[in-house]
Tab-separated table of N, CA and C in Angstrom:
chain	number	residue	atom	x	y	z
K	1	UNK	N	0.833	-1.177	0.000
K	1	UNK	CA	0.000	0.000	0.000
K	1	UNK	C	0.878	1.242	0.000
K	2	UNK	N	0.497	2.093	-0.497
K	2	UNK	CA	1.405	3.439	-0.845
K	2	UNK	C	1.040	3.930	0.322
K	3	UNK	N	2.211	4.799	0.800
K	3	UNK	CA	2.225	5.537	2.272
K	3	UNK	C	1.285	6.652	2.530
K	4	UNK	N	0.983	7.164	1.435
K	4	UNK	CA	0.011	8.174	1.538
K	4	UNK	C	-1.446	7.734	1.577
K	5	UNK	N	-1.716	6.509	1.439
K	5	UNK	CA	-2.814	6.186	1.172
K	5	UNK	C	-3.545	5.732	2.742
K	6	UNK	N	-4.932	6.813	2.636
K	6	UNK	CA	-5.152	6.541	4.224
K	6	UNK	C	-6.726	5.732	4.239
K	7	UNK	N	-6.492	4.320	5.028
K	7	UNK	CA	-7.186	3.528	5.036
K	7	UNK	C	-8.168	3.346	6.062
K	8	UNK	N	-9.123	2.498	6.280
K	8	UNK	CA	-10.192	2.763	7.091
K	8	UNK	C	-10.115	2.297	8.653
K	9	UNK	N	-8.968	1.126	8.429
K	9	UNK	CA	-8.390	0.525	10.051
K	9	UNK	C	-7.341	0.038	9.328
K	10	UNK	N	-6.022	0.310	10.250
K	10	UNK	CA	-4.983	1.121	10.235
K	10	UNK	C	-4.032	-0.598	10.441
K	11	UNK	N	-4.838	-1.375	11.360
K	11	UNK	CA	-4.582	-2.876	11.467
K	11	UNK	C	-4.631	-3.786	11.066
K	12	UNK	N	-5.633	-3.524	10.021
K	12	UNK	CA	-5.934	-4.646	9.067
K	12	UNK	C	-4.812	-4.591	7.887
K	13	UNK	N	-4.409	-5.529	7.594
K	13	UNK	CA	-3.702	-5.862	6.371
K	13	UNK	C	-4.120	-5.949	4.511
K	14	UNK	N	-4.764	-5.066	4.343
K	14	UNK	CA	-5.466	-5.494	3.557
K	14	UNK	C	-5.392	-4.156	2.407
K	15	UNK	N	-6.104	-4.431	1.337
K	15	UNK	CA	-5.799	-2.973	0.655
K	15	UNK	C	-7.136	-2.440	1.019
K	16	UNK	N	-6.811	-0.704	0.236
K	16	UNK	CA	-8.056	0.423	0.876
K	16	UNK	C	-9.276	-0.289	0.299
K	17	UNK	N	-9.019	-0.849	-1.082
K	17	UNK	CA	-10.330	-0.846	-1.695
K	17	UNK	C	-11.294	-1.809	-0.217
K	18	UNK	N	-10.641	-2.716	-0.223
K	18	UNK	CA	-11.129	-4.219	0.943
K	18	UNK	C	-12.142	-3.294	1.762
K	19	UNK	N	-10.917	-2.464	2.485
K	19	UNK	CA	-11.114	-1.935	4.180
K	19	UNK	C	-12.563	-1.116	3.454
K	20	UNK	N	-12.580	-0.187	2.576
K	20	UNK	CA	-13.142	0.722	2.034
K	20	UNK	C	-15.086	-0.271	2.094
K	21	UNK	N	-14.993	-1.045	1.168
K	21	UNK	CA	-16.062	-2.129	1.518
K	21	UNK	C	-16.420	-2.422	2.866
K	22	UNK	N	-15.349	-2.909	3.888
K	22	UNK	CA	-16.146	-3.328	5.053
K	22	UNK	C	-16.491	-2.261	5.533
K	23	UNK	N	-15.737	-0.668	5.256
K	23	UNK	CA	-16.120	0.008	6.573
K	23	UNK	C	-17.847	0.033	6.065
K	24	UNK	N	-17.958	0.349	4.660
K	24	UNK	CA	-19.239	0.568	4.460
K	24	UNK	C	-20.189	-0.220	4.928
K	25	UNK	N	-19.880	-1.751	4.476
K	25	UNK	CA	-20.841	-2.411	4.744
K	25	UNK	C	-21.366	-2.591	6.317
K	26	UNK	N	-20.636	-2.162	6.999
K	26	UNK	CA	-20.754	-2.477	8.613
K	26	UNK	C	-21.313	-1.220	9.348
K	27	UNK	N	-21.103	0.450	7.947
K	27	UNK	CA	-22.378	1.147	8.268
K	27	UNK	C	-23.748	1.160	7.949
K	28	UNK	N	-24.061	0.486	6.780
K	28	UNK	CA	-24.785	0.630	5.914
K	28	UNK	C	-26.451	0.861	6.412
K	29	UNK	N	-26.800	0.406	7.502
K	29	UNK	CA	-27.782	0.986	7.584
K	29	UNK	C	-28.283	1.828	8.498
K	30	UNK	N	-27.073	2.467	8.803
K	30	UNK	CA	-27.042	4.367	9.317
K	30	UNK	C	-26.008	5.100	8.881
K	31	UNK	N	-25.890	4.802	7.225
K	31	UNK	CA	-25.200	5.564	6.576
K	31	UNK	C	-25.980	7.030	6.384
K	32	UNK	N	-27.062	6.569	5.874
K	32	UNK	CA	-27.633	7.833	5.347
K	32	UNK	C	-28.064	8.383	6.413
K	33	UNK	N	-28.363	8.060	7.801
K	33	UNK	CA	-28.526	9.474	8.624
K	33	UNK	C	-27.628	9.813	9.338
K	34	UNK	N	-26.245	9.013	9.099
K	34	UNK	CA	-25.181	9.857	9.692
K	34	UNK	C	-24.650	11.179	8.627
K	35	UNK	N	-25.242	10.332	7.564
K	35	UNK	CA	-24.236	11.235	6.034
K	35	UNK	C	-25.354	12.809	6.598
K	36	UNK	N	-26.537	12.698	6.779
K	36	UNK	CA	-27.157	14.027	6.856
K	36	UNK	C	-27.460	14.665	8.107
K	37	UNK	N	-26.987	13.490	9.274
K	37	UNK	CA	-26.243	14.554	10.192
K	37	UNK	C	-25.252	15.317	10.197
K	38	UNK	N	-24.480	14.392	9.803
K	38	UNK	CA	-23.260	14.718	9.818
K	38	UNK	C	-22.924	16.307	9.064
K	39	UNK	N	-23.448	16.365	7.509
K	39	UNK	CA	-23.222	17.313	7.010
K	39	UNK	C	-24.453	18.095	7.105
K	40	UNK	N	-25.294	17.873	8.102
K	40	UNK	CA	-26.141	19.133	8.936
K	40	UNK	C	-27.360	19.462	7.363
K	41	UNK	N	-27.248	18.127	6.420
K	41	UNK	CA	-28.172	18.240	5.188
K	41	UNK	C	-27.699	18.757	3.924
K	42	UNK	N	-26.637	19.105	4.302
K	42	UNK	CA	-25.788	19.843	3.284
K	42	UNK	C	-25.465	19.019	2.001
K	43	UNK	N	-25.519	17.570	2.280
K	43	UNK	CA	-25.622	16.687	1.334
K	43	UNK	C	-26.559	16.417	0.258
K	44	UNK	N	-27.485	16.618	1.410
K	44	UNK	CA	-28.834	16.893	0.202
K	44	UNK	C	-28.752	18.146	-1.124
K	45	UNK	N	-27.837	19.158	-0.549
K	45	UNK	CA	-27.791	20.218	-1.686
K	45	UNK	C	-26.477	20.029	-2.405
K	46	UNK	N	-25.799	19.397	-2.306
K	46	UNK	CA	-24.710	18.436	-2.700
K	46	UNK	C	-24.930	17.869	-4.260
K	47	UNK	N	-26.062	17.199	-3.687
K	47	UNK	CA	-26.686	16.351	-4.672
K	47	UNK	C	-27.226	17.291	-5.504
K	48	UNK	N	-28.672	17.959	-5.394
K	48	UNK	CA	-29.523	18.570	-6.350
K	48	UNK	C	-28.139	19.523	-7.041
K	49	UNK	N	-27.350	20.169	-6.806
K	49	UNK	CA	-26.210	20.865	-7.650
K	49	UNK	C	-25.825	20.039	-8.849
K	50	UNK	N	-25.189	18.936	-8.344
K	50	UNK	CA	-24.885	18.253	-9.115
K	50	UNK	C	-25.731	17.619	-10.298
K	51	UNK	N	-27.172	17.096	-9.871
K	51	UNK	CA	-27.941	17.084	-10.895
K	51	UNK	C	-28.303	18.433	-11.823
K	52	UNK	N	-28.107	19.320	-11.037
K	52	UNK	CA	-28.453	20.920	-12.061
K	52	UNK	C	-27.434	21.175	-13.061
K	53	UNK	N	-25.973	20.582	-12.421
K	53	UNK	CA	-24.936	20.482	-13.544
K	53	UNK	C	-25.298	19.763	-14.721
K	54	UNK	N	-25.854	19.005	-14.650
K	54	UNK	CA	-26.321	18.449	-15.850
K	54	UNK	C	-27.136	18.667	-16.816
K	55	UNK	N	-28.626	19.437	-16.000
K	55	UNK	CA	-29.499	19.861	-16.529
K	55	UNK	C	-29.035	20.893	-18.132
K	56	UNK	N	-30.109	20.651	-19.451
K	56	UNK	CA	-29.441	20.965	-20.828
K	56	UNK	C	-28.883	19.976	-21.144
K	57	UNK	N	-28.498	19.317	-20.641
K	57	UNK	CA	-27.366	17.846	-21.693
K	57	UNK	C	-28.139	16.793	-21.504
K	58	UNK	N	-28.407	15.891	-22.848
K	58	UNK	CA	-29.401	15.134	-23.197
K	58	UNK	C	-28.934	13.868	-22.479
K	59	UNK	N	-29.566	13.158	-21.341
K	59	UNK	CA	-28.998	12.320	-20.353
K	59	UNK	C	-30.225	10.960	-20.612
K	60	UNK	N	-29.874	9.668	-21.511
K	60	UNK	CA	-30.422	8.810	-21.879
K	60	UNK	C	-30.189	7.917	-20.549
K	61	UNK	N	-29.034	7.297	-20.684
K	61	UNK	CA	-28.288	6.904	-19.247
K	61	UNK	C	-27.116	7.230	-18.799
K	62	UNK	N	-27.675	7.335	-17.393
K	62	UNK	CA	-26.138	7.652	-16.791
K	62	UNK	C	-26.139	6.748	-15.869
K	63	UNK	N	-24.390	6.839	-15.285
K	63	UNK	CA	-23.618	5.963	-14.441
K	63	UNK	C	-23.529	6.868	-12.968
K	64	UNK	N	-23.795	6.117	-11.814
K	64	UNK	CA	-23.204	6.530	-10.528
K	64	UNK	C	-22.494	5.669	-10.030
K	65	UNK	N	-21.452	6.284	-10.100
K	65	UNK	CA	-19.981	5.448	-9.402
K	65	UNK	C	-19.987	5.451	-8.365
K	66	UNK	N	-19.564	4.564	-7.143
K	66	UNK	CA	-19.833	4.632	-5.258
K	66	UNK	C	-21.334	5.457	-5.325
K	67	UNK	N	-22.451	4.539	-5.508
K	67	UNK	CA	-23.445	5.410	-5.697
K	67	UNK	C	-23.842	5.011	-4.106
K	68	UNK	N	-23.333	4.090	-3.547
K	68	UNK	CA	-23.843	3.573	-1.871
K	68	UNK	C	-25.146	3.115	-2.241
K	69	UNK	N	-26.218	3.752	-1.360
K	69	UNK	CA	-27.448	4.086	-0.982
K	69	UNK	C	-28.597	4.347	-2.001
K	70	UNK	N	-27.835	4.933	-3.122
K	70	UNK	CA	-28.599	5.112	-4.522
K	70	UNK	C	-29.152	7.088	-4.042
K	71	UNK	N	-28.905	7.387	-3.658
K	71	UNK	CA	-29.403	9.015	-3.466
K	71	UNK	C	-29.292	9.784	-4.087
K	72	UNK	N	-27.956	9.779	-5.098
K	72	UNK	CA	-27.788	10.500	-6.061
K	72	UNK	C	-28.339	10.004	-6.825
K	73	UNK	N	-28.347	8.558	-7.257
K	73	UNK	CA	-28.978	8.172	-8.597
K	73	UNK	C	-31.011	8.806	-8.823
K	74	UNK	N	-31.267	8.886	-7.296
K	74	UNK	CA	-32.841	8.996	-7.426
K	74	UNK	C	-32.921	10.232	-7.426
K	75	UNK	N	-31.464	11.004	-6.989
K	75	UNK	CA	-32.112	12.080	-7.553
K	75	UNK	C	-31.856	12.465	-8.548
K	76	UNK	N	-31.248	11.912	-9.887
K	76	UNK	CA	-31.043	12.613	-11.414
K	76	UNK	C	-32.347	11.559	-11.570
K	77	UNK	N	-32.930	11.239	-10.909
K	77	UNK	CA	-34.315	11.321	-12.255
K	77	UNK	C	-34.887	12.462	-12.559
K	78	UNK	N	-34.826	13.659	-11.919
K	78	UNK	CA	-35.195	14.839	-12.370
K	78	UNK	C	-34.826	14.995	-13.837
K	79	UNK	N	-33.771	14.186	-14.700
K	79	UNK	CA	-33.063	14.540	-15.631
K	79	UNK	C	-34.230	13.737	-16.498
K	80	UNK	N	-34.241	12.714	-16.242
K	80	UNK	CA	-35.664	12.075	-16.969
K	80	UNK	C	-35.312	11.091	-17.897
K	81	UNK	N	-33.676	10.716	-17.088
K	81	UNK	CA	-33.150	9.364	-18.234
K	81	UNK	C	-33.629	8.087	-18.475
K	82	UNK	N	-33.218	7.630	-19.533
K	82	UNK	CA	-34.149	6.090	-19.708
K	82	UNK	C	-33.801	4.885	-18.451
K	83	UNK	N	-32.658	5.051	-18.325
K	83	UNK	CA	-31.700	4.163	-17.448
K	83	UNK	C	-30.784	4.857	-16.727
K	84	UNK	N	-30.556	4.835	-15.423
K	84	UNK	CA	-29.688	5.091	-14.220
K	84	UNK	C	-29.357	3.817	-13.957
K	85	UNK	N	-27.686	3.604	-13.729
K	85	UNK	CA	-27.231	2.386	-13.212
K	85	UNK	C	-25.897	2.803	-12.263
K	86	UNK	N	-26.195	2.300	-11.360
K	86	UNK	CA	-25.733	2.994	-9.717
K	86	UNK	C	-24.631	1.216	-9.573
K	87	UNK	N	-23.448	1.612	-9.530
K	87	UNK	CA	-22.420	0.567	-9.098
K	87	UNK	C	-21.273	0.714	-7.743
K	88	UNK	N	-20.966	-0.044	-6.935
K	88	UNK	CA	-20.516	0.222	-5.628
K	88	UNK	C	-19.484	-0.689	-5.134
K	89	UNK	N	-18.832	-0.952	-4.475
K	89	UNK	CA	-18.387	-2.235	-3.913
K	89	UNK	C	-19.142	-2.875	-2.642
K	90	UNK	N	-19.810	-1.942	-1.930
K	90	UNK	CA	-20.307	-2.161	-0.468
K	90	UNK	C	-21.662	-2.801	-1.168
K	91	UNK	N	-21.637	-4.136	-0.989
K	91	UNK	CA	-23.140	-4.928	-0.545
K	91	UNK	C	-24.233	-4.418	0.241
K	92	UNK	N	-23.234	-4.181	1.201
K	92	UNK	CA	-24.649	-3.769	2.454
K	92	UNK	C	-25.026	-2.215	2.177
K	93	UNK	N	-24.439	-1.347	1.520
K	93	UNK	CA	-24.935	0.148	1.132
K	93	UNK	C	-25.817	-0.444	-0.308
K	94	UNK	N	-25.663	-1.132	-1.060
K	94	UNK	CA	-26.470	-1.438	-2.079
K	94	UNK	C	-27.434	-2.416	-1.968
K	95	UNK	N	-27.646	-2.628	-0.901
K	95	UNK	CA	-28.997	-3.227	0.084
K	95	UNK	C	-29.780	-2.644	0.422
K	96	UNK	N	-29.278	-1.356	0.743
K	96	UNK	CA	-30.205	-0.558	1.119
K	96	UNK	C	-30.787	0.524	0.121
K	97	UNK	N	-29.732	0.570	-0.988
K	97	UNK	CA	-30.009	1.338	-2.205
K	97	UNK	C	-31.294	0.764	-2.547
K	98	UNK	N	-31.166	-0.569	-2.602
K	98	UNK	CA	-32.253	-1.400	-3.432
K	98	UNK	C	-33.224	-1.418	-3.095
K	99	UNK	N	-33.275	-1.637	-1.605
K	99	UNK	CA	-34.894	-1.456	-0.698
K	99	UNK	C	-35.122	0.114	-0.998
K	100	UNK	N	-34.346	1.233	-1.206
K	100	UNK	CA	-35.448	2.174	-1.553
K	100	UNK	C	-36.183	2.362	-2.793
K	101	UNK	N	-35.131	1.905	-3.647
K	101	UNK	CA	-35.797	1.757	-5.151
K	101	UNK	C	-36.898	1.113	-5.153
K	102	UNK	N	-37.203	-0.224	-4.477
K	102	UNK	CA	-38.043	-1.045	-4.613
K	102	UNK	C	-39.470	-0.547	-3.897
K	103	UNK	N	-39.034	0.439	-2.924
K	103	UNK	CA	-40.211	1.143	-2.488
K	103	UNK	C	-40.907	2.296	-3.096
K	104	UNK	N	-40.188	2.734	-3.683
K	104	UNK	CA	-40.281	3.654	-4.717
K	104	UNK	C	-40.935	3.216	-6.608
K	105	UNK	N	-40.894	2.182	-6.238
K	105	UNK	CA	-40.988	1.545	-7.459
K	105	UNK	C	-40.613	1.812	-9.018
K	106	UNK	N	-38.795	2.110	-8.420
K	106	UNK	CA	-38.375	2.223	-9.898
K	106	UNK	C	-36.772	1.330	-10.149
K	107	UNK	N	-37.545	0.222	-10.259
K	107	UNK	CA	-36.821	-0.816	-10.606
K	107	UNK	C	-36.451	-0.743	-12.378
K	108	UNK	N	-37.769	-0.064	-12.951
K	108	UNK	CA	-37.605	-0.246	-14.305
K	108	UNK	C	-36.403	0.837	-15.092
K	109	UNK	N	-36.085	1.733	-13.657
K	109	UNK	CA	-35.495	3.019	-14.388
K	109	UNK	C	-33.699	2.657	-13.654
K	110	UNK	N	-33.913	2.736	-12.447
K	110	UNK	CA	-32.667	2.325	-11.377
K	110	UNK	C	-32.247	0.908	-11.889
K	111	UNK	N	-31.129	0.501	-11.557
K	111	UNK	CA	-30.230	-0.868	-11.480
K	111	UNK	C	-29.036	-0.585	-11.126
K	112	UNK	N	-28.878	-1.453	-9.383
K	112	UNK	CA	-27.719	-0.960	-8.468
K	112	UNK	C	-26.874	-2.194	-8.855
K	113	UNK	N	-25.528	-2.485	-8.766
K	113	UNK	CA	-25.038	-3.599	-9.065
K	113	UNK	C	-23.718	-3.118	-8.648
K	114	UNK	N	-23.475	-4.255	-8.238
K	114	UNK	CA	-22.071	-4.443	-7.004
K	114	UNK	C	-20.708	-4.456	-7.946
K	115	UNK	N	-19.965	-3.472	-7.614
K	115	UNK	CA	-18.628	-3.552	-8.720
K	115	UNK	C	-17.943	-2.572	-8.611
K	116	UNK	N	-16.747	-2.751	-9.035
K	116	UNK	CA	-15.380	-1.746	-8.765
K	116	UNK	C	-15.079	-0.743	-10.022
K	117	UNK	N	-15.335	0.719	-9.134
K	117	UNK	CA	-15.135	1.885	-10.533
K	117	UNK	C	-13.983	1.809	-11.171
K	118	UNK	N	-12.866	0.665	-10.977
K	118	UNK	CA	-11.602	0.503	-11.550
K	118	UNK	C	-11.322	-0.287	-12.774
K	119	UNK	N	-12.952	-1.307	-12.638
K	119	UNK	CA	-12.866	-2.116	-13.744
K	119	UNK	C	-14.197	-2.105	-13.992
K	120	UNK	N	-15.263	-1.183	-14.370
K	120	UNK	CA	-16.179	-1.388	-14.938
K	120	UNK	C	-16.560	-2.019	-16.576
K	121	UNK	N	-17.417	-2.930	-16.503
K	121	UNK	CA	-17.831	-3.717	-17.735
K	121	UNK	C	-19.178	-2.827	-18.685
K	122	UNK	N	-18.519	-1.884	-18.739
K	122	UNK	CA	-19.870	-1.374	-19.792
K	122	UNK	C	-18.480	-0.685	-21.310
K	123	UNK	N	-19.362	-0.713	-22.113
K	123	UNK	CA	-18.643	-0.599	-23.511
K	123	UNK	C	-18.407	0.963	-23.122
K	124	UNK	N	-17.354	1.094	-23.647
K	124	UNK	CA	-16.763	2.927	-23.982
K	124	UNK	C	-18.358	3.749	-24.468
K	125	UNK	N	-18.045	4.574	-23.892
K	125	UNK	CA	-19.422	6.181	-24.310
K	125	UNK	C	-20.583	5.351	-23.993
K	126	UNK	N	-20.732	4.358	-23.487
K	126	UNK	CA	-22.345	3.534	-23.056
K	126	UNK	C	-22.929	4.669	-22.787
K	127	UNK	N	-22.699	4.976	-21.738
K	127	UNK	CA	-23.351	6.374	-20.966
K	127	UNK	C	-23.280	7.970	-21.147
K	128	UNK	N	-24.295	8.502	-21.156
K	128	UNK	CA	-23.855	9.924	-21.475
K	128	UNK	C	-23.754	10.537	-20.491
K	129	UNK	N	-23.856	10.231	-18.907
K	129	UNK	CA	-23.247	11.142	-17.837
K	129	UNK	C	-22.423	10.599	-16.870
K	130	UNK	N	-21.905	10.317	-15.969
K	130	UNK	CA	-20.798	9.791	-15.299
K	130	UNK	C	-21.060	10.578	-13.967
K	131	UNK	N	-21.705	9.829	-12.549
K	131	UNK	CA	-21.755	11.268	-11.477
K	131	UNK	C	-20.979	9.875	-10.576
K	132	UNK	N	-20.600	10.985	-9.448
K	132	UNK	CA	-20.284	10.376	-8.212
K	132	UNK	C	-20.106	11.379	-6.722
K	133	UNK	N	-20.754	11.650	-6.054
K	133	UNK	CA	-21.576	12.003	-5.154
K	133	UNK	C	-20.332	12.671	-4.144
K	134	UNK	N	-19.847	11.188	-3.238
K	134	UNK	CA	-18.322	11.249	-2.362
K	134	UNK	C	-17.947	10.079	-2.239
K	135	UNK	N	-17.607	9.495	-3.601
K	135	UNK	CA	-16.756	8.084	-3.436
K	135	UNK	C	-15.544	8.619	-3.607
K	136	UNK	N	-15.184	9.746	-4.418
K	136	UNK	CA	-13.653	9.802	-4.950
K	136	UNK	C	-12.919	9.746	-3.926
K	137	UNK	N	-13.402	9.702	-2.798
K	137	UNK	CA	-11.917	10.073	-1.723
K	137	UNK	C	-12.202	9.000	-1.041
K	138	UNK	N	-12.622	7.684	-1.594
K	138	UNK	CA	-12.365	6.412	-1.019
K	138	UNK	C	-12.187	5.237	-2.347
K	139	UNK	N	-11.814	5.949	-3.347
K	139	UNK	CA	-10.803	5.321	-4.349
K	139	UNK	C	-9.513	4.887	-4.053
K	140	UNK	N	-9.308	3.547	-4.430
K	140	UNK	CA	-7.837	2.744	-3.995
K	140	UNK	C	-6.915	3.527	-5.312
K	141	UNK	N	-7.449	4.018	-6.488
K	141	UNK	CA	-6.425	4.271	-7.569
K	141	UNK	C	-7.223	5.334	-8.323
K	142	UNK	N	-7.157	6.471	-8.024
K	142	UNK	CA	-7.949	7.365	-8.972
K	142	UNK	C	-7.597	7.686	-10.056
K	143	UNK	N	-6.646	7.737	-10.467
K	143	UNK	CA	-6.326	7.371	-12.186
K	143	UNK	C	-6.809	6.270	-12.862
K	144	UNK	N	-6.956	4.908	-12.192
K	144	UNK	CA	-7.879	4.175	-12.826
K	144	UNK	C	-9.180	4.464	-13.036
């Protein structure tokens, strides 16, 4: 592991991406009200920005990278794309992504699926938008 690289427990032997997964999965279901305690809601306007960045550019499907929880993804449906597909490493944050989709009932528009933004399997330009919320600063290789 590169020296600069700061990991989630300091004891474990393992790389960030690993640690990065368990820490999530072992928050996962008081992620989201720590995430909007924590940032006092500020997250919530986090998000709608970011979907406004988009707003004008013709958004068929887009990708959310460390989408966790799916929060960002539900909220670019404002954009009114055919397909949102939300990918993560944490199981247990995309457990809970899924139970909201499913309550929400947009299974036909959402699809969360477990996988590493380092090696994603979708063909070049698949997508016409690319978001990610606050995974970047729990990337093992951000040039990948």
């Amino acid at each position: 592991m590169a020296e600069n690289t700061v990991n989630p427990y300091k004891n474990l032997q393992s790389t960030k991406k690993t640690q990065v997964a368990l820490m999530f999965n072992n928050i996962a279901k008081r992620y989201d009200f720590l995430n909007h305690f924590l940032s006092l809601g500020i997250d919530k306007l986090w998000r709608s920005r970011t979907v406004s960045m988009l707003k004008g550019h013709p958004i068929d499907k887009l990708l959310d990278i460390a989408t966790g929880t799916g929060d960002l993804a539900i909220a670019a449906l404002r954009l009114k794309p055919r397909k949102i597909v939300g990918v993560d490493i944490s199981a247990g944050m995309l457990k809970i992504g899924k139970e909201k989709i499913k309550k929400r009932n947009l299974e036909d528009i959402i699809v969360l699926k477990e996988g590493d933004s380092e090696h994603l399997e979708f063909p070049e330009n698949y997508f016409d938008a690319v978001t990610s919320a606050f995974g970047v600063r729990n990337f093992e290789n951000l040039d990948a």
